[in-house]
Coordinates of C-alpha atoms and ligand atoms in Angstrom, one line a residue:
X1157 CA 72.1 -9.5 27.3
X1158 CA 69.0 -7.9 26.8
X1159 CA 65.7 -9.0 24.5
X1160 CA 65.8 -9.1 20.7
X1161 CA 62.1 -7.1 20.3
X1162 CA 63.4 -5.0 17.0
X1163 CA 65.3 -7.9 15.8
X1164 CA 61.9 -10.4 16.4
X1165 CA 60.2 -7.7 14.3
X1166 CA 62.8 -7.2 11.5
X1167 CA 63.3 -10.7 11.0
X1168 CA 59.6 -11.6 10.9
X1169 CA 59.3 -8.7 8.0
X1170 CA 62.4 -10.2 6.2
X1171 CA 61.1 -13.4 6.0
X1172 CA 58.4 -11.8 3.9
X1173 CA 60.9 -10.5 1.2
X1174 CA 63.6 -13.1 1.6
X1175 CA 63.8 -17.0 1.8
X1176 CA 64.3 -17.8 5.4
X1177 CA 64.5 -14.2 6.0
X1178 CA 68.0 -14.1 4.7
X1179 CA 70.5 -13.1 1.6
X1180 CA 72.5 -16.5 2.6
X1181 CA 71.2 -19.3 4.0
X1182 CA 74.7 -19.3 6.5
X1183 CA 73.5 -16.3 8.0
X1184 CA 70.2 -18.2 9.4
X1185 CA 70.2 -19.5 12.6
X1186 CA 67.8 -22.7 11.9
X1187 CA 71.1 -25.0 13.1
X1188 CA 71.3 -23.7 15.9
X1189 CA 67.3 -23.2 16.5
X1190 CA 67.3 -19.7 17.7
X1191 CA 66.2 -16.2 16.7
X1192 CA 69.2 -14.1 14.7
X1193 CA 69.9 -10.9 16.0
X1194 CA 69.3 -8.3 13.4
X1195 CA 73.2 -5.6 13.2
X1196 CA 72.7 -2.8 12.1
X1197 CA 76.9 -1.8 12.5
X1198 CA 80.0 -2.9 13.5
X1199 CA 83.5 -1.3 14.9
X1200 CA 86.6 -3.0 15.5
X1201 CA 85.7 -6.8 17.2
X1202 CA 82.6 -5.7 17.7
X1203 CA 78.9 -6.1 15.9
X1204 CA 75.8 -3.9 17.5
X1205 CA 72.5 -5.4 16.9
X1206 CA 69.7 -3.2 16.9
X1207 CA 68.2 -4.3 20.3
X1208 CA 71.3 -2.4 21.7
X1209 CA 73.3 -5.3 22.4
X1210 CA 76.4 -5.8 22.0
X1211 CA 79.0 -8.8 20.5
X1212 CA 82.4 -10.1 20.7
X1213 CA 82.0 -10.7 16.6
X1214 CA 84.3 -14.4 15.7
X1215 CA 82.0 -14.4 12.3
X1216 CA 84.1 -11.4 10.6
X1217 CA 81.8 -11.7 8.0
X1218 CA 82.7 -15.0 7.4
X1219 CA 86.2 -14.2 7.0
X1220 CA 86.7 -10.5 5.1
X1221 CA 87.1 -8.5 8.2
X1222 CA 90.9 -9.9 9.1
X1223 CA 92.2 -6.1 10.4
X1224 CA 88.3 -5.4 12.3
X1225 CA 85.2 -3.8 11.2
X1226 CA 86.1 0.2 10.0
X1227 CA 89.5 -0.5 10.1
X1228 CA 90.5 3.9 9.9
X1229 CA 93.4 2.8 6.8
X1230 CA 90.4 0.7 5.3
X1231 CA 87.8 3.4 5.2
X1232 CA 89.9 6.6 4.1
X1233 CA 91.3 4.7 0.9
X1234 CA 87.8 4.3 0.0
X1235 CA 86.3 7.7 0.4
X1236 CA 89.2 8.9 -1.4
X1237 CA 88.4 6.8 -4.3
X1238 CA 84.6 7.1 -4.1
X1239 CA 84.8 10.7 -4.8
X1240 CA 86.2 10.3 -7.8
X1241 CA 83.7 7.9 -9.3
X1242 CA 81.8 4.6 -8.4
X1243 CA 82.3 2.5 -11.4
X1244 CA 83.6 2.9 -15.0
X1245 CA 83.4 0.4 -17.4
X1246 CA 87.0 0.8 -18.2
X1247 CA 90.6 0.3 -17.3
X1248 CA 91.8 1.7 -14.0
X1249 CA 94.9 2.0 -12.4
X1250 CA 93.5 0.4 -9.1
X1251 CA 92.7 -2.7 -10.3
X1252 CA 96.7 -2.4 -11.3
X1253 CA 97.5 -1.3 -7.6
X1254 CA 95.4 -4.2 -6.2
X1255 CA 97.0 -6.8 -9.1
X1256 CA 100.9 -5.8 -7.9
X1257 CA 99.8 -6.4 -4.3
X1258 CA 98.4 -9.8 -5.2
X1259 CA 101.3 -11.0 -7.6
X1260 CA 103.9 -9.9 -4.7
X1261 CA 102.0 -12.3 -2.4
X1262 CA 101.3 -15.0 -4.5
X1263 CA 103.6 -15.2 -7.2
X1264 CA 102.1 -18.4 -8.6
X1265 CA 99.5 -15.6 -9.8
X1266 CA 101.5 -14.3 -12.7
X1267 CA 98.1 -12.9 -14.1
X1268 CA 94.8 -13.0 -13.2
X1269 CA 91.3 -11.6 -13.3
X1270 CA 89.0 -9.7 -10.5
X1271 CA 85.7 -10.8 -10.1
X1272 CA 82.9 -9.7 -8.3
X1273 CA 82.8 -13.0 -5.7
X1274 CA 84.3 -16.4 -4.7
X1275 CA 81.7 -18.3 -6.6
X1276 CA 82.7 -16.6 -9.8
X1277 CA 86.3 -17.0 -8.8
X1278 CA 86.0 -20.8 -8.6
X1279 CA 83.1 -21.4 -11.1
X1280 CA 85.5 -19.5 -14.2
X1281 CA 88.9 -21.3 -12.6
X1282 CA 87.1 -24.7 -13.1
X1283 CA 85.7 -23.4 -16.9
X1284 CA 89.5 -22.2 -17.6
X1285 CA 90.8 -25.9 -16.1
X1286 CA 88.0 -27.6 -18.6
X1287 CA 89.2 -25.1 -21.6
X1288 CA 92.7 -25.4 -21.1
X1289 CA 92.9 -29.5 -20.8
X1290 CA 89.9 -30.2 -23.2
X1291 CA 88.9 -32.5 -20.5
X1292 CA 85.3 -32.3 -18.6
X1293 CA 85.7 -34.4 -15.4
X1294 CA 86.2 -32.3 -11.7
X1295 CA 87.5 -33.9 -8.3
X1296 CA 86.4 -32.1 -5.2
X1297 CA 86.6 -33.2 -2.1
X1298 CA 83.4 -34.4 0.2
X1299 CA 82.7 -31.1 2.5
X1300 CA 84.5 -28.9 0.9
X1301 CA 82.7 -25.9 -0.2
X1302 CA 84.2 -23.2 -3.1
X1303 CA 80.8 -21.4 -3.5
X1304 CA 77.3 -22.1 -5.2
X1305 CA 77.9 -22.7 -9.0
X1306 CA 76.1 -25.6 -10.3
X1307 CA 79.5 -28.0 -11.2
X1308 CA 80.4 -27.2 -7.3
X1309 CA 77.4 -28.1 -5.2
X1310 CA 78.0 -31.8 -5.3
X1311 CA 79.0 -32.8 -1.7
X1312 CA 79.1 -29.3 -0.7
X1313 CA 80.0 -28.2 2.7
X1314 CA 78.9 -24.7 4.0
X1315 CA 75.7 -24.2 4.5
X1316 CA 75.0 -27.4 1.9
X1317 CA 76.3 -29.5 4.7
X1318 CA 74.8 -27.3 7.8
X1319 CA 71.2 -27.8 6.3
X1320 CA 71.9 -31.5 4.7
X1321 CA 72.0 -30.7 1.2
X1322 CA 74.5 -33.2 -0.2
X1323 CA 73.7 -32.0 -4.0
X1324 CA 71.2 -29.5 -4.8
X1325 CA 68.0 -29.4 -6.1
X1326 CA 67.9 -27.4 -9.4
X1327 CA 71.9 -28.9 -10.8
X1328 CA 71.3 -31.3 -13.8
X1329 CA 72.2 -34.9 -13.4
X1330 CA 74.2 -34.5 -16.3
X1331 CA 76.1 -31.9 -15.4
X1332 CA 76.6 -33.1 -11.9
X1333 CA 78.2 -36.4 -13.1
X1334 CA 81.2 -34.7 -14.3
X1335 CA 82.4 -33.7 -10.3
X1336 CA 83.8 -36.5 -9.1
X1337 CA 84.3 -36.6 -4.9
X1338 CA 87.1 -37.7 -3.1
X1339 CA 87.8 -38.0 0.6
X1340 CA 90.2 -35.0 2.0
X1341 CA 93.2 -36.2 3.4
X1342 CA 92.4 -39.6 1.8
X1343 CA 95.2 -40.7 -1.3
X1344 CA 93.8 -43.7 -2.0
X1345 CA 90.4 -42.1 -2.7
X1346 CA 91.9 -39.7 -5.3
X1347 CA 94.2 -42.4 -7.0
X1348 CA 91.1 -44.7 -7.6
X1349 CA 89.4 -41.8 -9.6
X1350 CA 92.7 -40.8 -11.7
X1351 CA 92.3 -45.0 -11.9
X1352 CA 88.7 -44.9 -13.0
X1353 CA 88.6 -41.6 -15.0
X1354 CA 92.3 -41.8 -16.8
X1355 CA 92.9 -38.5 -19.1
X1356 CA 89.6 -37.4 -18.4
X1357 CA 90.3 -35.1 -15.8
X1358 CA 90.4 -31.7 -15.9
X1359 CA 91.4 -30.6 -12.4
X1360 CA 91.3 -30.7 -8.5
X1361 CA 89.9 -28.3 -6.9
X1362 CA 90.5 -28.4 -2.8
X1363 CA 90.7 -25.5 -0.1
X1364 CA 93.9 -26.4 0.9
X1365 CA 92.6 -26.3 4.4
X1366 CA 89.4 -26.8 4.4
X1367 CA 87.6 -24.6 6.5
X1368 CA 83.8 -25.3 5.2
X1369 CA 83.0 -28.6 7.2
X1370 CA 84.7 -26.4 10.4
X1371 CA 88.4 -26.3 10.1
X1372 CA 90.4 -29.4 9.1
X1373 CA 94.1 -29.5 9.3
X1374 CA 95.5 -31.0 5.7
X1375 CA 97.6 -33.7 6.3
X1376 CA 100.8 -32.0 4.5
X1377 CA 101.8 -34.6 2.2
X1378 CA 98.3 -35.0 1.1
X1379 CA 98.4 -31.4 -0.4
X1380 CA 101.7 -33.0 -2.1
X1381 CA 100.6 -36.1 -3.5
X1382 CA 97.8 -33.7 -4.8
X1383 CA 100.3 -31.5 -6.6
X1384 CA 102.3 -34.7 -8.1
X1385 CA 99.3 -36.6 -9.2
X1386 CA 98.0 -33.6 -10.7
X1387 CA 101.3 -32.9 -12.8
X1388 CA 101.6 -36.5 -14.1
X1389 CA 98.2 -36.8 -15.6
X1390 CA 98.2 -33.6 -17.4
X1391 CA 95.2 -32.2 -14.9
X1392 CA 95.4 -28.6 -13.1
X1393 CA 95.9 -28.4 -9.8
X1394 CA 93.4 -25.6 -8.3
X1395 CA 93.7 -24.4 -4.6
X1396 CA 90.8 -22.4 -3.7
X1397 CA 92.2 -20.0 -1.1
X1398 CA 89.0 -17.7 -0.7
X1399 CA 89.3 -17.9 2.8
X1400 CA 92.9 -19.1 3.3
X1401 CA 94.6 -16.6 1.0
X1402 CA 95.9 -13.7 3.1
X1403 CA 94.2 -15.5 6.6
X1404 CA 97.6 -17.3 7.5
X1405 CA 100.5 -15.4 5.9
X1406 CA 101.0 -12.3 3.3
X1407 CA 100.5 -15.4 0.3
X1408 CA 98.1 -17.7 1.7
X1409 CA 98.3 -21.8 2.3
X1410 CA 100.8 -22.2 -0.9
X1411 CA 103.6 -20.0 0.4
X1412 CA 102.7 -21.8 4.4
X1413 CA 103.2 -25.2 3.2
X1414 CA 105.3 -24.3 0.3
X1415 CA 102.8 -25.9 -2.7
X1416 CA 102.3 -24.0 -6.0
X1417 CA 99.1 -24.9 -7.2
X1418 CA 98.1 -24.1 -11.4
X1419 CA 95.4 -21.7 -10.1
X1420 CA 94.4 -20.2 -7.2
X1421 CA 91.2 -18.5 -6.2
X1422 CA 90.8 -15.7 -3.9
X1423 CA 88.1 -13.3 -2.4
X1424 CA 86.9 -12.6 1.3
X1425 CA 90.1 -10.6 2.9
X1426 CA 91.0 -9.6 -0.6
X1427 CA 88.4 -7.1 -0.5
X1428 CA 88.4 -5.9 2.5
X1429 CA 85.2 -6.5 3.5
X1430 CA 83.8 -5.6 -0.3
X1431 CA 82.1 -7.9 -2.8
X1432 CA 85.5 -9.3 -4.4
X1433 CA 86.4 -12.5 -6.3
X1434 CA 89.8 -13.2 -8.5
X1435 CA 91.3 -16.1 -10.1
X1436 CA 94.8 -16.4 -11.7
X1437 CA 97.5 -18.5 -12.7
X1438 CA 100.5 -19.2 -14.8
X1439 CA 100.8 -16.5 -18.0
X1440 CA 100.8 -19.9 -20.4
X1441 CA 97.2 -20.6 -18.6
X1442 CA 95.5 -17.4 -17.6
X1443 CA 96.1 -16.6 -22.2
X1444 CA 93.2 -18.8 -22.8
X1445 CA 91.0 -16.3 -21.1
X1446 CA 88.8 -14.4 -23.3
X1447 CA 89.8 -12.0 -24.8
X1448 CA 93.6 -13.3 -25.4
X1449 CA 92.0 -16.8 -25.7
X1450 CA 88.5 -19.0 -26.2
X1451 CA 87.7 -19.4 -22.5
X1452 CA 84.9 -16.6 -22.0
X1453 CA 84.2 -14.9 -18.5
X1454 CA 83.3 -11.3 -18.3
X1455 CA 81.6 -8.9 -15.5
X1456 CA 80.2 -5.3 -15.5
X1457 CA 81.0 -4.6 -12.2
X1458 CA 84.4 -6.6 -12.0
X1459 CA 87.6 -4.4 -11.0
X1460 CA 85.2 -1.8 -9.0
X1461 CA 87.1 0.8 -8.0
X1462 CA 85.7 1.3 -4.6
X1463 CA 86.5 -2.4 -3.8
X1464 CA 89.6 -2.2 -5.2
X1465 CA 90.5 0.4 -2.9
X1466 CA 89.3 -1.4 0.0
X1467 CA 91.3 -4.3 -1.3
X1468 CA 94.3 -2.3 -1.7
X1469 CA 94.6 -0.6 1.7
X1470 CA 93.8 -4.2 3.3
X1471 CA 96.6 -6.2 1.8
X1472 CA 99.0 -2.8 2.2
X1473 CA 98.9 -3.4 5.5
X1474 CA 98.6 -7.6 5.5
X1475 CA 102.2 -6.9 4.5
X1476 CA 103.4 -6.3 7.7
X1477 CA 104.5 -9.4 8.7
X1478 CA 104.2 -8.9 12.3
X1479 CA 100.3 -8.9 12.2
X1480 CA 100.2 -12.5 11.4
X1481 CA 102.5 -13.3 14.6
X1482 CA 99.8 -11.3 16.8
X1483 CA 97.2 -13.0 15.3
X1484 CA 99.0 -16.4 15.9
X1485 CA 99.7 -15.2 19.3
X1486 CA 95.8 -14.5 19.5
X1487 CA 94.6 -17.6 18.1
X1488 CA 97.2 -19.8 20.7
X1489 CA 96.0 -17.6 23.6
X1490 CA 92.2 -18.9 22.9
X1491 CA 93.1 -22.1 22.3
X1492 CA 94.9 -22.9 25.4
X1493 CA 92.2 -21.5 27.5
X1494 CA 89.7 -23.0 25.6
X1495 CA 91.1 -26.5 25.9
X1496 CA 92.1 -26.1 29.6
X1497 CA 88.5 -25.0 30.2
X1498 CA 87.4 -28.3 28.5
X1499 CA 89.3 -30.3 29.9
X1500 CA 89.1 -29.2 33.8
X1501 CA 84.7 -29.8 32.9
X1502 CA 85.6 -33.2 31.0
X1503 CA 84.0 -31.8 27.9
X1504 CA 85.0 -33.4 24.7
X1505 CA 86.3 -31.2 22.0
X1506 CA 88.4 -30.9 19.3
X1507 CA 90.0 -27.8 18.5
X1508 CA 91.2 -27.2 15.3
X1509 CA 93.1 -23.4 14.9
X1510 CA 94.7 -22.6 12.1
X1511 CA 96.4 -19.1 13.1
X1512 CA 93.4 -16.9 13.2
X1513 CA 91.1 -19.6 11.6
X1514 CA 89.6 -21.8 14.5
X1515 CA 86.5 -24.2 14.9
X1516 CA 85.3 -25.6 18.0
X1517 CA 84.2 -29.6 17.5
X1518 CA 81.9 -31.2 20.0
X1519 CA 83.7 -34.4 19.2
X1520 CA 85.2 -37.3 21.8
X1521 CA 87.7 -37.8 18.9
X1522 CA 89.8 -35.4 16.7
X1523 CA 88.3 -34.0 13.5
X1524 CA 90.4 -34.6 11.2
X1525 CA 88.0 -35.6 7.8
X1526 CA 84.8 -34.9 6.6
X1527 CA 83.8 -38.3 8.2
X1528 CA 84.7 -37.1 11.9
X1529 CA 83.2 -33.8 11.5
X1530 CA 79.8 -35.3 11.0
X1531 CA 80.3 -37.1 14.0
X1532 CA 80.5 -33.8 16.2
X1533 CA 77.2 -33.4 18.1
X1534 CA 75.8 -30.5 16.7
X1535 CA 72.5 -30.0 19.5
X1536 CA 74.9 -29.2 22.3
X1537 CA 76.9 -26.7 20.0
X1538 CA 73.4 -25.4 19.1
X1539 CA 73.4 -25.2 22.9
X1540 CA 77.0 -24.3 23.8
X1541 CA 76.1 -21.3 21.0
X1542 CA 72.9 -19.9 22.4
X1543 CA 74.7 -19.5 25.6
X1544 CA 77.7 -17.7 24.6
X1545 CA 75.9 -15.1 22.5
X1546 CA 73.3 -14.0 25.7
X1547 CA 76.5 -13.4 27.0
X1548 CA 77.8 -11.2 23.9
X1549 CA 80.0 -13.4 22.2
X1550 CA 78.8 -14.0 18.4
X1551 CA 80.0 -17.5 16.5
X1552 CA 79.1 -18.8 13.4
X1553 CA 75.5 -20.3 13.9
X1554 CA 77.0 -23.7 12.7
X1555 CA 79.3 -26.0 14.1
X1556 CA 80.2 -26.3 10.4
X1557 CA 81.4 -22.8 10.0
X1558 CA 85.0 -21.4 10.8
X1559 CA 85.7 -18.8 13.3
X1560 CA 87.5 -16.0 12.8
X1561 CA 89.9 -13.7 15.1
X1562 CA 90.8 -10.4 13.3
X1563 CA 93.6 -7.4 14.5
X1564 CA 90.5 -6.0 16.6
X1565 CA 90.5 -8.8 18.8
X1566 CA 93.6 -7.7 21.7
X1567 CA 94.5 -10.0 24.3
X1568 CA 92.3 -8.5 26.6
X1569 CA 89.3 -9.0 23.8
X1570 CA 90.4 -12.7 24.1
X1571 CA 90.5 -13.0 27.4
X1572 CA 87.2 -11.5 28.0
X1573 CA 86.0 -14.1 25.6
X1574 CA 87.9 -17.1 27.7
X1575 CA 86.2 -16.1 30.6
X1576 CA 82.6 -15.9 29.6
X1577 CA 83.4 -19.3 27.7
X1578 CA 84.6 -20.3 31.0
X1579 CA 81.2 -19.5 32.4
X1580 CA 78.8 -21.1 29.8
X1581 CA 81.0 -23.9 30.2
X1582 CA 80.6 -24.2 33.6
X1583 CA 76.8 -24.1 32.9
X1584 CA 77.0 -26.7 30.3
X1585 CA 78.9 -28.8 32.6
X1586 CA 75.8 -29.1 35.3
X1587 CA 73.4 -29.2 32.6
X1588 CA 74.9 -32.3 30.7
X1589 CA 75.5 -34.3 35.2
X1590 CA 71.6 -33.6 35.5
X1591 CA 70.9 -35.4 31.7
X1592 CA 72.9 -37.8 33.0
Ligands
LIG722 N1 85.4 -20.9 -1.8 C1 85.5 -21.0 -0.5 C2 86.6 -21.8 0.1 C3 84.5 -20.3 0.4 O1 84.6 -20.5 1.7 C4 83.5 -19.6 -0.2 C5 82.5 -18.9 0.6 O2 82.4 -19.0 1.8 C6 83.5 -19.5 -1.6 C7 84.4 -20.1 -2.4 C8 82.4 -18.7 -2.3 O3 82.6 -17.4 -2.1 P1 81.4 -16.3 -2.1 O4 80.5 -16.6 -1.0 O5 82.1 -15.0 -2.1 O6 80.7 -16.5 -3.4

C-alpha cells in the first residue's frame, strides 16, 4: 500500500466545498479516525483510488453494486438507452420494463412508484400509511435507519448512530413526537406502544433485517408478530427492503421468510448502481396516490430512463437463481475463515452474514439488538479497519455499516481477502498481549 498524497490533497480541497469534505457523512472516515482515500473508478471487486492503489471493495457502494462495478450487461443497456435521450418528462416504456421485473419478484408490489432515492421511497410510503389510515403516529425501531427525512431520524442508525446523533438537529419536536421507537426483536416493546397509542397508529416501518446498526439477524417470529399486530389494529405494515430487496433472493426478505408486508420500499440494487427509489403496495393502497387519490408525491427526474435501464439489466440477470447460491457460497466461505481466524487468536467477534450481507462485531457476546451492537468496541475496529485497507481490502469506515460481497468477488477474491485478514489479525493479536 503506497501513500495517499493526491487523496491528502483532494480531500483537504473538498472539505472546502463540502461539510466534512463529503456528499454523505457515511462516506467520512472520522469513526474510524483516518484519511479517506479519494476513487476515482472501479471494475468488477475492485475500487482504484487516485494514489494508484488498489482495493478489495466490501462497500459496493453501500449495497447497489450486487453483480460488481461495470458489470459489461449493466453498462451496454445503458448506452443503448442514453442515446436515445436522457430524460423526458413523460411516460416511457422502461419504467414499464423495470415495473414487470419488480412485480415478478415481489408480487406484494401490485403497483408502485419510482423515485429518485430510498429516502423518498420511505418518507412517501410513511405519507401514503398516514393518508391511507387517517392516523399520524409511526413505530420504528431503535437503530434502524430508512434514510434522512425528518419523521425518520428519530433513533436513526447509519451514519446517525456512527456519529451519535440519536435525533437530529433541525426535526421539529412536534413532528418528531409522532415516531414512536421500539426495540427490534423485542415484542413486548411494540405491544406496549399499540397499548399506549391504541388506533393512533399509522404503521411500522422496520428493515426486515436490519442492516444499519451492522447486520442483525430478525428473530423470525418477531417479523410475524409484526405482521399480526399490524393487521388487527388497522395499521400498515411497511418493510423497508432498500438494502434487502434483491440482496438475498430474486424478491427480497418477504419471499425469504415468507412475510407480505402492506408496502415495501426499495432502491440500492434496484438501480444498479443509479440514483433509484420505489415504493408500492397493494392496488386498494397504492390508489390513494396522487393522481388516482389525495396522497401527493411527485418527481421531475423519477422513472429516468437511463436508471431504469441500469435497473432493468440488473434485476434481468438477479433472476438467475443460481447467482444467489454463489453468493451464499461466497458469503459462508468468508465466514468460516473469518471465525476460524478469530478464534485460533482468541479475538472476540460476532459475525453476523446474511448471504452476501455480513458485519464483523468486535463483541465478546453475539449482536443480536440494537443494545448489543453498541456494546461492540468500535476503537479496535477503527484499528482492525486501518489495517486491512494498507493492505487493499476496503470496508465500510464503521463498525455500524454492512458489508457487502457482490458476483465480482470469486472464491479466489475471497480467499485473498481471508488471508490478508489472517495477517492483520495476526498483528492485532500481538498488539492487544503487549496492552495487556
Ligand atoms: N432505507 C434503508 C434500509 C437504507 O439502508 C437507506 C440507505 O442506506 C435508506 C433507506 C435511504 O436510502 P438513500 O440513501 O438512497 O436515500
Amino acid at each position: 500500500m503506497r501513500e495517499l498524497k493526491k487523496s491528502e490533497r483532494i480531500f483537504v480541497q473538498s472539505t472546502e466545498s463540502f461539510p466534512g469534505g463529503v456528499n454523505s457523512p457515511v462516506r467520512s472516515f472520522n469513526a474510524v479516525k483516518s484519511m479517506p482515500p479519494v476513487i476515482y473508478k472501479a471494475k468488477g471487486p475492485y475500487v482504484y483510488d487516485v494514489d494508484g492503489n488498489k482495493y478489495i471493495d466490501y462497500v459496493c457502494s453501500f449495497g447497489p453494486m450486487i453483480l460488481g462495478h461495470l458489470d459489461k450487461s449493466v453498462v451496454k443497456s445503458i448506452n443503448k438507452i442514453l442515446l436515445k435521450g436522457m430524460s423526458f418528462g413523460a411516460i416511457t416504456p422502461y419504467e414499464l420494463e423495470l415495473a414487470k421485473l419488480v412485480r415478478e419478484a415481489f408480487p406484494s408490489m401490485e403497483r408502485m412508484r419510482f423515485v429518485n432515492s430510498g429516502t423518498e421511497a420511505t418518507m412517501s410510503a410513511i405519507r401514503l400509511a398516514r393518508g391511507y389510515t387517517g392516523k399520524d403516529y409511526i413505530i420504528k425501531f431503535e437503530g434502524c435507519y430508512h434514510g434522512h427525512s425528518d419523521s425518520l431520524l428519530v433513533k436513526a442508525g447509519s451514519g446517525s448512530m456512527t456519529f451519535s446523533i440519536p435525533s437530529s438537529h433541525g426535526v421539529p419536536f412536534d413532528l418528531a413526537r409522532y415516531t414512536l421507537t421500539a426495540q427490534f426483536n423485542d415484542i413486548s416493546s411494540v405491544e406496549r406502544l399499540f397499548h399506549q397509542f391504541k388506533n393512533k397508529i399509522a404503521c411500522i416501518i422496520v428493515e426486515p433485517i436490519p442492516a444499519n446498526m451492522g447486520v442483525i439477524k430478525p428473530d423470525i417470529n418477531f417479523l410475524v408478530f409484526l405482521r399480526q399486530i399490524t393487521k388487527e389494529n388497522k395499521s400498515l405494515l411497511i418493510f423497508d427492503e432498500v438494502i434487502t430487496g434483491f440482496r438475498l433472493c430474486f424478491g427480497g426478505a418477504q419471499k425469504f421468510y415468507k412475510i407480505e408486508p402492506d408496502i415495501t420500499t426499495l432502491g440500492k440494487i434496484l438501480g444498479g448502481g443509479l440514483p433509484i427509489g420505489c415504493y408500492g403496495g397493494k392496488k386498494y393502497i397504492m390508489e390513494k396516490i396522487a393522481p388516482e387519490g389525495p396522497v401527493y408525491q411527485a418527481g421531475t427526474l423519477s422513472g429516468n430512463p437511463i436508471v431504469m435501464a441500469s435497473g432493468i439489466a440488473t434485476l434481468t440477470k438477479l433472476k438467475d437463481k443460481k447467482i444467489y447460491k454463489i453468493l451464499e457460497s461466497r458469503g459462508r466461505l468468508l465466514e468460516k475463515n473469518i471465525i476460524k481466524t478469530c478464534k485460533r487468536y482468541r479475538i472476540p467477534v460476532s459475525f453476523n452474514r446474511v448471504g452476501s450481507l455480513f458485519t464483523l462485531f468486535f463483541n465478546d457476546r453475539p449482536v443480536i439488538d440494537y443494545k448489543t451492537a453498541l456494546k461492540s468496541d468500535t476503537n479496535l475496529y477503527a484499528e482492525f479497519f486501518r489495517m486491512l485497507l494498507k493492505k487493499g481490502v476496503y470496508l465500510a469506515p464503521s463498525q455500524f455499516e454492512a458489508g457487502f460481497i457482490s458476483l465480482a468477488h470469486t472464491d479466489s477474491i475471497i480467499n485473498k481477502t481471508c488471508k490478508i485478514f489472517n495477517e492483520v489479525i495476526l498483528i492485532l493479536n500481538s498488539k492487544l498481549q503487549v496492552a495487556n
